[in-house]
Each structure stands twice: as C-alpha cells, then as structure tokens.
Coordinates of C-alpha atoms in Angstrom, one line a residue:
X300 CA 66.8 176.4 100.6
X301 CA 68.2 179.5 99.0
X302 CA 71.8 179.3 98.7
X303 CA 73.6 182.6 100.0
X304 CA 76.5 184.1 98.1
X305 CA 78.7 186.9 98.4
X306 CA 79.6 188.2 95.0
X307 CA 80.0 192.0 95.9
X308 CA 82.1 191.7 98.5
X309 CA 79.6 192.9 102.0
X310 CA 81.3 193.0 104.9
X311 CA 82.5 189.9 106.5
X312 CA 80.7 190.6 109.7
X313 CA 76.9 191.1 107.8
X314 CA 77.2 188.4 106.1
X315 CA 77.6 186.0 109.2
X316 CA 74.6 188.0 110.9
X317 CA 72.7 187.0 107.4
X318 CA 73.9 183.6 107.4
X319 CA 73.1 182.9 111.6
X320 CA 69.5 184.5 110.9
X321 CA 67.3 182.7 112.9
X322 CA 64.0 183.6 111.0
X323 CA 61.8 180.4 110.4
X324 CA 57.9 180.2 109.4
X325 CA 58.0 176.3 111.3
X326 CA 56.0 173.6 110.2
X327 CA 53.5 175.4 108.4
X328 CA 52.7 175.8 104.8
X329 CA 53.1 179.7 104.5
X330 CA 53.4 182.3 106.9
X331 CA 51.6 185.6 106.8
X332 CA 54.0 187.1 105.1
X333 CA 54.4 184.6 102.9
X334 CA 50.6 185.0 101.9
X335 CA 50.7 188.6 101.4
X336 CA 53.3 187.6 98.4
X337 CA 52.2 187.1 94.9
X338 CA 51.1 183.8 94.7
X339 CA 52.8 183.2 91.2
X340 CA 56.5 184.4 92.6
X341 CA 56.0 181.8 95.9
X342 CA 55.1 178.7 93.5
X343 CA 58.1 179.5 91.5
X344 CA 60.3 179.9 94.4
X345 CA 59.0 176.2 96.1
X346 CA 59.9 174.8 91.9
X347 CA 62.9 176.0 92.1
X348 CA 64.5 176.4 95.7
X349 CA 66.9 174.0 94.7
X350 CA 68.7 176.4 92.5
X351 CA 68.0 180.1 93.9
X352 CA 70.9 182.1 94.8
X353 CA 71.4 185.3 96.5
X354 CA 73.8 187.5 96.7
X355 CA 73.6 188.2 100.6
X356 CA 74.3 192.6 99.8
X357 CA 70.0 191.8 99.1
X358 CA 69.3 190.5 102.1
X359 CA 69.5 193.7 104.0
X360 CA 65.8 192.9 105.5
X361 CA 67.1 190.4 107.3
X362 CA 70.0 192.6 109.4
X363 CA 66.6 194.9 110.6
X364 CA 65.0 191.9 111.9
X365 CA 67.9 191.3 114.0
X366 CA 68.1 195.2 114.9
X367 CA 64.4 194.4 115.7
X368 CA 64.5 191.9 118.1
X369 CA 67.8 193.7 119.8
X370 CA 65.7 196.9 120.3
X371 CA 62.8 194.2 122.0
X372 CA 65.1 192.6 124.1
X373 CA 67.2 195.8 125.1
X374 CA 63.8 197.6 126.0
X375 CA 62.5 194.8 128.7
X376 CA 59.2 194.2 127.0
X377 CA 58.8 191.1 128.4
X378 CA 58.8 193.4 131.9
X379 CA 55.5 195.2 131.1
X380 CA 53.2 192.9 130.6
X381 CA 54.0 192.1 126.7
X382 CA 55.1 189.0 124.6
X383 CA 57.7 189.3 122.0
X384 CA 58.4 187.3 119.1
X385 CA 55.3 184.9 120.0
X386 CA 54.9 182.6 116.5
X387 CA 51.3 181.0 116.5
X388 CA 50.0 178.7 114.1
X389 CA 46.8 178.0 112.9
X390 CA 44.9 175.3 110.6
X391 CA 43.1 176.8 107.2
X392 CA 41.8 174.7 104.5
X393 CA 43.6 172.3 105.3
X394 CA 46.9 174.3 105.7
X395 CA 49.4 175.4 108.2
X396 CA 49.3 179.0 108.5
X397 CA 52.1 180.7 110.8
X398 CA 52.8 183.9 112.1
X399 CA 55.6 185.9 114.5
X400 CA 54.4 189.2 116.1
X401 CA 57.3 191.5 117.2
X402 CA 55.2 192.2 120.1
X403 CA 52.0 192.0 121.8
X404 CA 51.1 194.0 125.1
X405 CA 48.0 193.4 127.4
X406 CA 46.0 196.3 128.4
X407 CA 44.4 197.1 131.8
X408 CA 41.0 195.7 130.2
X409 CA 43.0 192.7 129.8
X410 CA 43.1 192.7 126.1
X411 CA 45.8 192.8 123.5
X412 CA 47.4 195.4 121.4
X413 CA 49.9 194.5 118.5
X414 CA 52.7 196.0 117.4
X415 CA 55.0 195.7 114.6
X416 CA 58.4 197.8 114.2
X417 CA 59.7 198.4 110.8
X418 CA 62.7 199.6 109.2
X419 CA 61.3 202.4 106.6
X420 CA 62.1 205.8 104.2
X421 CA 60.2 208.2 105.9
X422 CA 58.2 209.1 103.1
X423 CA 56.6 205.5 103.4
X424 CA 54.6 207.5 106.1
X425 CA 54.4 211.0 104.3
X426 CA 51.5 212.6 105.2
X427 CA 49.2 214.7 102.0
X428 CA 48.8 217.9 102.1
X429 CA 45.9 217.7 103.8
X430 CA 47.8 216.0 107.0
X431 CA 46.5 212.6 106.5
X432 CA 48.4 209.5 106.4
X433 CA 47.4 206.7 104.0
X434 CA 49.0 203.5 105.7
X435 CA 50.1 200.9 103.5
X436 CA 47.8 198.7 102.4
X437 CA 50.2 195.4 102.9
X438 CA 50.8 197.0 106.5
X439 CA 47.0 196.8 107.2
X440 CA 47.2 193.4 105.6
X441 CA 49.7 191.7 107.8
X442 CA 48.7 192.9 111.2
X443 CA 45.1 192.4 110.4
X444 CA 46.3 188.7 109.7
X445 CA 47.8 188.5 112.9
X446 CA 45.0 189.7 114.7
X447 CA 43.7 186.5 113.4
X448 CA 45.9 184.2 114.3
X449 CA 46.2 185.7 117.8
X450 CA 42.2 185.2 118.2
X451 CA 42.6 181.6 117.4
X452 CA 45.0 181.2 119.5
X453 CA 43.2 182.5 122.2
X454 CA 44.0 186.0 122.7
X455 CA 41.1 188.8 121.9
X456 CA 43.3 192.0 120.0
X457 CA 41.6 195.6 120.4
X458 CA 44.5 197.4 118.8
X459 CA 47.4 197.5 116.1
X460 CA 50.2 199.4 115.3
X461 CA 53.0 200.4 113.4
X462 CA 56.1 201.4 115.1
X463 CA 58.1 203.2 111.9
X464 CA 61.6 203.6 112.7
X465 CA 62.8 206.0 109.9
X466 CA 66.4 204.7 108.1
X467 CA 66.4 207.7 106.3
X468 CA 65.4 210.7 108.6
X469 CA 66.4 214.3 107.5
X470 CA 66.1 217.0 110.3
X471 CA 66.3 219.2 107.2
X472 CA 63.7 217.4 105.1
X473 CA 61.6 217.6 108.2
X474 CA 62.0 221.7 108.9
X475 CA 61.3 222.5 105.0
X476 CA 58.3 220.1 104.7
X477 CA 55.5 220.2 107.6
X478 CA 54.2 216.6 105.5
X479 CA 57.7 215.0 106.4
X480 CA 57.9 212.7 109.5
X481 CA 59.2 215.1 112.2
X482 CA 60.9 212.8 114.5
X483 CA 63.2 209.8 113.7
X484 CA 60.7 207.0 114.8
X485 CA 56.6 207.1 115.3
X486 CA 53.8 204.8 116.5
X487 CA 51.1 204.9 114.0
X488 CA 47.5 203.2 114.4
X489 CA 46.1 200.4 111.7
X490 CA 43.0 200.1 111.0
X491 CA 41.1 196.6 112.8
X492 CA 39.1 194.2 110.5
X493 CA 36.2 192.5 111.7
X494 CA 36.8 188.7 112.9
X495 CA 34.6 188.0 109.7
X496 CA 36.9 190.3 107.3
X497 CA 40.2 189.7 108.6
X498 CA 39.3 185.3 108.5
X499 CA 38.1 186.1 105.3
X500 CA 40.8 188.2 104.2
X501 CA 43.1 185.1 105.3
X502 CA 41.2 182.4 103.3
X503 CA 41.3 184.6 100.3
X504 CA 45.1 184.4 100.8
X505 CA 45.3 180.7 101.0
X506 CA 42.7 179.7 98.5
X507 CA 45.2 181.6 95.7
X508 CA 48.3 180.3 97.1
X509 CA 46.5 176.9 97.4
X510 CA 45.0 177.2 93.5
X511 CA 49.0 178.3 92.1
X512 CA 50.6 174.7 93.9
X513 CA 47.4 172.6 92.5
X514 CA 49.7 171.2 89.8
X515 CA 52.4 170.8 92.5
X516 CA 50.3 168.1 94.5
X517 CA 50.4 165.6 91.8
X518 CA 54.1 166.4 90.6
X519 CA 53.5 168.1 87.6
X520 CA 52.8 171.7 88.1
X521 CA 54.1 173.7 84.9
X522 CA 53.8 177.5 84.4
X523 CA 51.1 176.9 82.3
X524 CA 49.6 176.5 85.6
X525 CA 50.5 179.7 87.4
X526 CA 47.9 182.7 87.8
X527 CA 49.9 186.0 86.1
X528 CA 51.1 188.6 88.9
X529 CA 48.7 191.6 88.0
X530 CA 50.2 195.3 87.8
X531 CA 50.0 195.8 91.8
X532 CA 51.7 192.6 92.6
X533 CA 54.5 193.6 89.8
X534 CA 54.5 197.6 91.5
X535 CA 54.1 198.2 88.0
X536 CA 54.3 202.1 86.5
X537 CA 52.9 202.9 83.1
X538 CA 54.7 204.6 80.6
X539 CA 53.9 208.6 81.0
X540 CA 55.1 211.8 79.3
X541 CA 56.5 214.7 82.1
X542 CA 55.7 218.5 80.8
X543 CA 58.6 220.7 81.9
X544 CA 58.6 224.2 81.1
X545 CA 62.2 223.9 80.4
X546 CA 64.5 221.1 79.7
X547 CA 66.5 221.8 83.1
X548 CA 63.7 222.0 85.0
X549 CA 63.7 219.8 87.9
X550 CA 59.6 219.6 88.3
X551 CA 57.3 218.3 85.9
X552 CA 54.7 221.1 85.6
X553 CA 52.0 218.2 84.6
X554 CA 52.4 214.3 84.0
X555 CA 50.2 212.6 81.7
X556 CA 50.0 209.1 81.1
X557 CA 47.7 208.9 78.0
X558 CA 50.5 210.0 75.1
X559 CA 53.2 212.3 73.8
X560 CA 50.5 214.1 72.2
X561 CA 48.3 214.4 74.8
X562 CA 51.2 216.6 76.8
X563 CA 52.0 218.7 74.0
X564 CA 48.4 219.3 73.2
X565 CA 47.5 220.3 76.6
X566 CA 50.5 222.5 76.7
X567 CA 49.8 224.2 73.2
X568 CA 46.6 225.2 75.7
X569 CA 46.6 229.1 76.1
X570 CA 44.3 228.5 79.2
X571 CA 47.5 227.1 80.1
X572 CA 49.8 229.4 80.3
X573 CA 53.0 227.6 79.2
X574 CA 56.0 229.3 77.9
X575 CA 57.7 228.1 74.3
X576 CA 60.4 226.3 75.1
X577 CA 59.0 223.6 76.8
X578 CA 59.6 219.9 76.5
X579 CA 57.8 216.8 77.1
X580 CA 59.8 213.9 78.7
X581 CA 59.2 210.3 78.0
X582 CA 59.1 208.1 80.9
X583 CA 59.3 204.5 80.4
X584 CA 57.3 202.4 82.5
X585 CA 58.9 199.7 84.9
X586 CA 57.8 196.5 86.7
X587 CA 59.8 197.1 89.5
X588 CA 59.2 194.1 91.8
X589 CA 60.0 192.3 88.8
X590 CA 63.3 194.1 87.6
X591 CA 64.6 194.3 90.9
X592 CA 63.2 192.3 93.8
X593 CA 62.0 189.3 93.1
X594 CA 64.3 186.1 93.2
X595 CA 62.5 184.0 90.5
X596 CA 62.0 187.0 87.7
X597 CA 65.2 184.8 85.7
X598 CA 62.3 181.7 85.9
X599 CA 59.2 182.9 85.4
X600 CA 57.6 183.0 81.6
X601 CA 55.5 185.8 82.2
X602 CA 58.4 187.9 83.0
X603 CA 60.0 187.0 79.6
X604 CA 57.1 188.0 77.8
X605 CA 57.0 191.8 79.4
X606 CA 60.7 192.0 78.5
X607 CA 59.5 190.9 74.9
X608 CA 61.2 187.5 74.8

C-alpha cells in the first residue's frame, strides 16, 4: 500500500477525496490497466510497496475518476439500458485478471457497446492536417482488453469508444486551428480486435508481467531479474538539434535528430534558402515517464544507469 502524503500543501478537501478513493482491482493479480504498465515499473512497485510514498498533489488521476463516476451517476445511465462501473474478472495462465468499464450500453440488436470517458488535453485528440485522428495506442489497448473480459464474462461487444472530455479546451485554440477539438468534449470510435487478437493481446500482457515476478515466486527476485523498460515504455525523446532562422524565433524551421552538424550542414544548403544568422538549438533528450511519473524511478537500477550513476 502506498503511503499518501501531503508535502505541498493541496487543499484539505482533495486530499480527503484522494484518500476515500474507492478504486480497487479486487482479488486479482493485475487489472487491465495494470497490464498495459511496463512490466519492470509494476515488479518494482509490488518489491517495494512497503516503502512508496506519494505526495497526494500527483494523484490528480484519481479526483477525475471520481468526476467520472459523478457525471455516470448524474446522467441516469443505469436508466437506458447500460451498466456502469461493472468490474469483471477473468482467469489467464493461471492469473486473476480484472477490469472496471465506466460504462456499457446494450443496443437494439441486443449487443454491447463500451465506453470509456477520460480526462484529456485536447491535443491528445488533435487531428493531422489531413483531418485524421490517430487514437492512442494505449486507448485502443485497454478497451480492446475489456472487450475481452466482457466476452468471457458473457457479454458479445460490437462497439467501443472514447468519450474525451477536454480539461484544457480553448474556444480560441479551436477558431485559429480547424485540427483543434472544436467542442469541449467528443465521442470518438476505437478500433475492435478480433476475439483471437484482443485474447492474444491479453496473454502477451500477462506472460511479461508473469516473466518480471518469476524471481518473486520463490522469494528472491532481484533486478538482475527485471526485463529493461524500452524507449516507448520510458516516453523517451532523443537528443535533437532545432534550426531556427533566428535566435528569437519561436519555430524551428527544421528538427534533426542525427547531429549538430547535420543541422548546420543542411542549412549551409543554398537549395535551402536559409538566411545568415541562424542558429541551431540543442535539445537534450528526456525519459519522461521516468523523470517525472513513475513512483519507483528512485529504485530501479536501470534508471541510475541512464542518469549515469
């Protein structure tokens, strides 16, 4: 159990919404989101979950949960022929997998769609400039997973979605940028797996979660043990070099991610048609998840290494 702490002072009243969270996987080994986590940073948090703090100010999530399941109850779903909240478990090589749907509604062909809100910037769902909308792989993931669960727990799925409820939405953004979400909140289809792909999807899951506890079953897992989070899992950016054509430029006219060099050679380029005076920007590269979201990064070995320990 993580201990909560309030080190920066949030207000009193968030912090007892964080602290009477309600949020449980149940008896089961992981949950679905649990799975979609880097198996690594979950065997490092069961090592050490009798030490882990957190300051509650990064526990934010767990406020639009709430928010969630407010908006559910507020907007009678239950009254139109939909389940809310259901949390269905399944067996999986030998482990308990759970999941909670926000909400799942049965059509007139008497089959089920799910939907799941979330919280989001808007450019999460910023479409190209073509007008297409690239949904987030981990979204796809997840509700793909519950589809699933809900089949083995009975129900056939035909449909799921993404309600986006935009945090950040900007009537301005919105009139200067056709791309930008043009309403505060939108329902957005995700692609459905196969029952073959999405089970197999799901086993994938376990068997890497499974393979990172092995050590853990006989009481002497070490980190020796753990497989490395690879660059996606860290969200990590490589170092890159941003040509400007002047140093107050807000823009980078090109980004390039090979060298110093490679920028100023490309803008030494008379097919280019770059003004003297330019500059070339260094741009360090970052493991993000690692830096700034992940509650064992103070634990892990790998994580020293990056840092150069």
């Amino acid at each position: 159990m993580v201990d909560i702490t309030n080190n920066k002072g949030f207000p009193l009243a968030l912090v007892k919404a964080v602290e009477n969270d309600s949020y449980s996987k149940g008896r089961a080994d992981r949950s679905v989101t649990g799975l979609l986590a880097p198996p690594r940073q979950a065997a490092l948090k069961d090592i050490h979950e009798d030490v882990l703090t957190e300051d509650v100010s990064e526990r934010t999530f767990a406020l639009y949960g709430q928010l969630v399941h407010l908006l559910l109850e507020r907007s009678g779903e239950q009254d139109r022929n939909a389940l809310t909240e259901e949390r269905m478990f399944t067996e999986m090589m030998g482990w308990t997998i759970s999941g909670q749907t926000d909400t799942i509604t049965l059509t007139e062909e008497e089959n089920w769609v799910v939907s799941d809100y979330k919280f989001v910037t808007a450019y999460k769902f910023k479409r190209n400039n073509s007008g297409e909308l690239t949904m987030p792989a981990e979204y796809e993931q997840q509700l793909n997973m519950y589809a699933h669960l809900l089949r083995e727990n009975g129900f056939k799925v035909d449909g799921l979605k993404i309600v986006a409820i935009y945090r950040d939405s900007s009537k301005l953004e919105a009139k200067r940028d056709k791309n930008y979400p043009q309403i505060g909140a939108e329902t957005h289809d995700v692609k459905l797996w196969s029952e073959e792909d999405a089970k197999a999807f799901m086993e994938e899951r376990v068997r890497l979660h499974q393979d990172a506890m092995a050590g853990d079953m006989h009481g002497s897992i070490t980190q020796e043990d753990l497989p490395y989070c690879d660059d996606e899992e860290r969200w990590a950016k490589k170092d890159s070099w941003a040509l400007k054509a002047t140093p107050n430029s807000k823009r980078a006219r090109k980004v390039f991610y090979g060298s110093n060099s490679e920028a100023i050679s490309w803008a030494m380029n008379p097919d280019n048609k770059i003004k003297r005076g330019f500059v070339v920007e260094h741009r360090p590269g970052a493991n993000t998840r690692c830096e700034n979201y992940c509650l064992v990064s103070e634990y892990c070995d790998q994580f020293k290494v990056i840092q150069g320990f």
